[in-house]
Amino acid sequence: MLYVEAVLLALAMGGAMALAIHLQNRKLAEIRRLLSAAELEFRRIRVESDHPKFRLSGRSAQILKRVEHAAGQEVSQVPEEVSIHYHVRNPHGEYFFIIIRSDEPPFIKHMSQQSAKAVLRDRYIPPPEPGA
């Protein structure tokens, strides 16, 4: 009888492990799908300005920092949203902070050189010299 109980317990534990692995794989697949959609949204960004210095294109922006976030960190939860935070630099040396969320339009904010230097530290690149 003890042997049968041990076998049943092992089967139950194996089933629970298989279910946990399945849920984790489902969660990871959904995170990858949402991140891929967010990355595509980033590449579509275009900020127009009368002054070329303040223009931005997600296709040509230099990404200096990228941080991913996913809501629903429990093993059994498939995330409903993800966000990616970017600190980017345009070809004129201007910095922008961008948040791409899977459920909202992009948030885009120009950053001062001082703010960019404080946030990026050793990744900060000074703007090109005027006339260079």
PDB file of C-alpha atoms in Angstrom:
ATOM      1  CA  MET A   1       0.000   0.000   0.000  1.00  0.00           C
ATOM      2  CA  LEU A   2       2.834   2.367   0.840  1.00  0.00           C
ATOM      3  CA  TYR A   3       4.318   1.758  -2.615  1.00  0.00           C
ATOM      4  CA  VAL A   4       1.042   2.708  -4.337  1.00  0.00           C
ATOM      5  CA  GLU A   5       0.775   5.901  -2.282  1.00  0.00           C
ATOM      6  CA  ALA A   6       4.361   6.788  -3.158  1.00  0.00           C
ATOM      7  CA  VAL A   7       3.684   6.229  -6.871  1.00  0.00           C
ATOM      8  CA  LEU A   8       0.487   8.327  -6.719  1.00  0.00           C
ATOM      9  CA  LEU A   9       2.334  11.098  -4.882  1.00  0.00           C
ATOM     10  CA  ALA A  10       5.115  11.035  -7.479  1.00  0.00           C
ATOM     11  CA  LEU A  11       2.570  11.205 -10.310  1.00  0.00           C
ATOM     12  CA  ALA A  12       0.760  14.094  -8.644  1.00  0.00           C
ATOM     13  CA  MET A  13       4.027  15.964  -8.115  1.00  0.00           C
ATOM     14  CA  GLY A  14       5.037  15.304 -11.717  1.00  0.00           C
ATOM     15  CA  GLY A  15       1.672  16.587 -12.928  1.00  0.00           C
ATOM     16  CA  ALA A  16       1.984  19.695 -10.789  1.00  0.00           C
ATOM     17  CA  MET A  17       5.480  20.303 -12.132  1.00  0.00           C
ATOM     18  CA  ALA A  18       4.303  19.825 -15.701  1.00  0.00           C
ATOM     19  CA  LEU A  19       1.468  22.293 -15.123  1.00  0.00           C
ATOM     20  CA  ALA A  20       3.841  24.857 -13.573  1.00  0.00           C
ATOM     21  CA  ILE A  21       6.229  24.485 -16.519  1.00  0.00           C
ATOM     22  CA  HIS A  22       3.359  24.847 -18.993  1.00  0.00           C
ATOM     23  CA  LEU A  23       2.113  28.010 -17.254  1.00  0.00           C
ATOM     24  CA  GLN A  24       5.626  29.457 -17.131  1.00  0.00           C
ATOM     25  CA  ASN A  25       6.163  28.720 -20.840  1.00  0.00           C
ATOM     26  CA  ARG A  26       2.799  30.323 -21.662  1.00  0.00           C
ATOM     27  CA  LYS A  27       3.737  33.385 -19.613  1.00  0.00           C
ATOM     28  CA  LEU A  28       7.141  33.672 -21.303  1.00  0.00           C
ATOM     29  CA  ALA A  29       5.607  33.321 -24.767  1.00  0.00           C
ATOM     30  CA  GLU A  30       3.105  36.088 -23.999  1.00  0.00           C
ATOM     31  CA  ILE A  31       5.845  38.334 -22.593  1.00  0.00           C
ATOM     32  CA  ARG A  32       7.903  37.786 -25.772  1.00  0.00           C
ATOM     33  CA  ARG A  33       4.864  38.616 -27.933  1.00  0.00           C
ATOM     34  CA  LEU A  34       4.107  41.798 -25.978  1.00  0.00           C
ATOM     35  CA  LEU A  35       7.757  42.896 -25.972  1.00  0.00           C
ATOM     36  CA  SER A  36       7.995  42.319 -29.711  1.00  0.00           C
ATOM     37  CA  ALA A  37       4.909  44.500 -30.260  1.00  0.00           C
ATOM     38  CA  ALA A  38       6.373  47.202 -27.976  1.00  0.00           C
ATOM     39  CA  GLU A  39       9.694  47.105 -29.855  1.00  0.00           C
ATOM     40  CA  LEU A  40       7.844  47.537 -33.163  1.00  0.00           C
ATOM     41  CA  GLU A  41       5.956  50.501 -31.670  1.00  0.00           C
ATOM     42  CA  PHE A  42       9.296  52.051 -30.631  1.00  0.00           C
ATOM     43  CA  ARG A  43      10.685  51.714 -34.172  1.00  0.00           C
ATOM     44  CA  ARG A  44       7.598  53.555 -35.509  1.00  0.00           C
ATOM     45  CA  ILE A  45       8.146  56.623 -33.309  1.00  0.00           C
ATOM     46  CA  ARG A  46       8.642  59.920 -35.126  1.00  0.00           C
ATOM     47  CA  VAL A  47       8.915  63.260 -33.363  1.00  0.00           C
ATOM     48  CA  GLU A  48       8.815  66.203 -35.723  1.00  0.00           C
ATOM     49  CA  SER A  49      10.140  69.654 -34.853  1.00  0.00           C
ATOM     50  CA  ASP A  50      10.880  72.904 -36.639  1.00  0.00           C
ATOM     51  CA  HIS A  51      14.410  72.549 -35.315  1.00  0.00           C
ATOM     52  CA  PRO A  52      16.188  69.404 -36.618  1.00  0.00           C
ATOM     53  CA  LYS A  53      18.028  69.104 -33.299  1.00  0.00           C
ATOM     54  CA  PHE A  54      14.793  68.039 -31.568  1.00  0.00           C
ATOM     55  CA  ARG A  55      13.604  65.522 -34.152  1.00  0.00           C
ATOM     56  CA  LEU A  56      13.545  61.859 -33.284  1.00  0.00           C
ATOM     57  CA  SER A  57      13.025  58.647 -35.212  1.00  0.00           C
ATOM     58  CA  GLY A  58      12.794  55.277 -33.504  1.00  0.00           C
ATOM     59  CA  ARG A  59      14.552  53.769 -36.509  1.00  0.00           C
ATOM     60  CA  SER A  60      17.683  55.887 -36.154  1.00  0.00           C
ATOM     61  CA  ALA A  61      17.771  56.584 -32.413  1.00  0.00           C
ATOM     62  CA  GLN A  62      20.780  55.289 -30.531  1.00  0.00           C
ATOM     63  CA  ILE A  63      19.489  53.228 -27.589  1.00  0.00           C
ATOM     64  CA  LEU A  64      21.695  53.823 -24.565  1.00  0.00           C
ATOM     65  CA  LYS A  65      19.517  52.214 -21.903  1.00  0.00           C
ATOM     66  CA  ARG A  66      16.566  49.819 -22.195  1.00  0.00           C
ATOM     67  CA  VAL A  67      14.624  48.333 -19.269  1.00  0.00           C
ATOM     68  CA  GLU A  68      11.734  45.886 -19.622  1.00  0.00           C
ATOM     69  CA  HIS A  69       8.835  45.566 -17.173  1.00  0.00           C
ATOM     70  CA  ALA A  70       6.018  42.979 -17.141  1.00  0.00           C
ATOM     71  CA  ALA A  71       2.876  43.180 -15.001  1.00  0.00           C
ATOM     72  CA  GLY A  72       1.827  39.983 -13.223  1.00  0.00           C
ATOM     73  CA  GLN A  73       4.939  38.419 -11.772  1.00  0.00           C
ATOM     74  CA  GLU A  74       3.158  35.376 -10.266  1.00  0.00           C
ATOM     75  CA  VAL A  75       3.992  32.069 -11.951  1.00  0.00           C
ATOM     76  CA  SER A  76       0.325  31.454 -12.743  1.00  0.00           C
ATOM     77  CA  GLN A  77      -0.279  34.906 -14.223  1.00  0.00           C
ATOM     78  CA  VAL A  78       0.135  35.719 -17.870  1.00  0.00           C
ATOM     79  CA  PRO A  79       1.026  39.423 -18.040  1.00  0.00           C
ATOM     80  CA  GLU A  80      -1.633  41.735 -19.348  1.00  0.00           C
ATOM     81  CA  GLU A  81       0.834  44.472 -20.171  1.00  0.00           C
ATOM     82  CA  VAL A  82       4.515  45.097 -20.598  1.00  0.00           C
ATOM     83  CA  SER A  83       6.468  48.303 -20.840  1.00  0.00           C
ATOM     84  CA  ILE A  84       9.908  49.158 -22.101  1.00  0.00           C
ATOM     85  CA  HIS A  85      11.715  52.260 -20.875  1.00  0.00           C
ATOM     86  CA  TYR A  86      14.261  53.703 -23.280  1.00  0.00           C
ATOM     87  CA  HIS A  87      16.881  56.389 -22.934  1.00  0.00           C
ATOM     88  CA  VAL A  88      17.886  57.275 -26.475  1.00  0.00           C
ATOM     89  CA  ARG A  89      20.013  59.792 -28.327  1.00  0.00           C
ATOM     90  CA  ASN A  90      19.269  61.317 -31.717  1.00  0.00           C
ATOM     91  CA  PRO A  91      22.009  62.059 -34.328  1.00  0.00           C
ATOM     92  CA  HIS A  92      22.254  65.665 -33.047  1.00  0.00           C
ATOM     93  CA  GLY A  93      23.194  64.506 -29.533  1.00  0.00           C
ATOM     94  CA  GLU A  94      19.815  65.239 -27.923  1.00  0.00           C
ATOM     95  CA  TYR A  95      18.417  62.767 -25.407  1.00  0.00           C
ATOM     96  CA  PHE A  96      14.881  61.466 -24.996  1.00  0.00           C
ATOM     97  CA  PHE A  97      13.164  59.270 -22.426  1.00  0.00           C
ATOM     98  CA  ILE A  98      10.514  56.997 -23.927  1.00  0.00           C
ATOM     99  CA  ILE A  99       8.076  54.586 -22.340  1.00  0.00           C
ATOM    100  CA  ILE A 100       6.349  52.111 -24.621  1.00  0.00           C
ATOM    101  CA  ARG A 101       3.422  50.274 -23.021  1.00  0.00           C
ATOM    102  CA  SER A 102       1.426  47.508 -24.622  1.00  0.00           C
ATOM    103  CA  ASP A 103      -1.839  49.211 -23.654  1.00  0.00           C
ATOM    104  CA  GLU A 104      -1.148  52.966 -24.174  1.00  0.00           C
ATOM    105  CA  PRO A 105       0.347  55.401 -26.680  1.00  0.00           C
ATOM    106  CA  PRO A 106       4.094  56.052 -26.249  1.00  0.00           C
ATOM    107  CA  PHE A 107       5.284  58.589 -23.671  1.00  0.00           C
ATOM    108  CA  ILE A 108       8.153  60.696 -25.041  1.00  0.00           C
ATOM    109  CA  LYS A 109      10.060  63.378 -23.124  1.00  0.00           C
ATOM    110  CA  HIS A 110      13.102  65.372 -24.185  1.00  0.00           C
ATOM    111  CA  MET A 111      15.907  65.240 -21.603  1.00  0.00           C
ATOM    112  CA  SER A 112      18.395  67.948 -20.775  1.00  0.00           C
ATOM    113  CA  GLN A 113      22.063  67.075 -21.174  1.00  0.00           C
ATOM    114  CA  GLN A 114      22.434  67.325 -17.393  1.00  0.00           C
ATOM    115  CA  SER A 115      19.571  64.864 -16.761  1.00  0.00           C
ATOM    116  CA  ALA A 116      20.884  62.458 -19.386  1.00  0.00           C
ATOM    117  CA  LYS A 117      24.353  62.553 -17.831  1.00  0.00           C
ATOM    118  CA  ALA A 118      22.927  61.859 -14.348  1.00  0.00           C
ATOM    119  CA  VAL A 119      20.778  58.936 -15.533  1.00  0.00           C
ATOM    120  CA  LEU A 120      23.161  57.349 -18.021  1.00  0.00           C
ATOM    121  CA  ARG A 121      26.442  57.958 -16.167  1.00  0.00           C
ATOM    122  CA  ASP A 122      29.200  56.204 -18.151  1.00  0.00           C
ATOM    123  CA  ARG A 123      26.873  55.621 -21.140  1.00  0.00           C
ATOM    124  CA  TYR A 124      26.413  59.384 -21.599  1.00  0.00           C
ATOM    125  CA  ILE A 125      27.880  60.802 -24.789  1.00  0.00           C
ATOM    126  CA  PRO A 126      28.362  64.608 -24.946  1.00  0.00           C
ATOM    127  CA  PRO A 127      26.695  66.382 -27.865  1.00  0.00           C
ATOM    128  CA  PRO A 128      28.841  67.138 -30.913  1.00  0.00           C
ATOM    129  CA  GLU A 129      30.640  70.466 -30.898  1.00  0.00           C
ATOM    130  CA  PRO A 130      28.806  73.219 -32.837  1.00  0.00           C
ATOM    131  CA  GLY A 131      29.983  73.244 -36.438  1.00  0.00           C
ATOM    132  CA  ALA A 132      31.553  69.790 -36.116  1.00  0.00           C
TER     133      ALA A 132
END
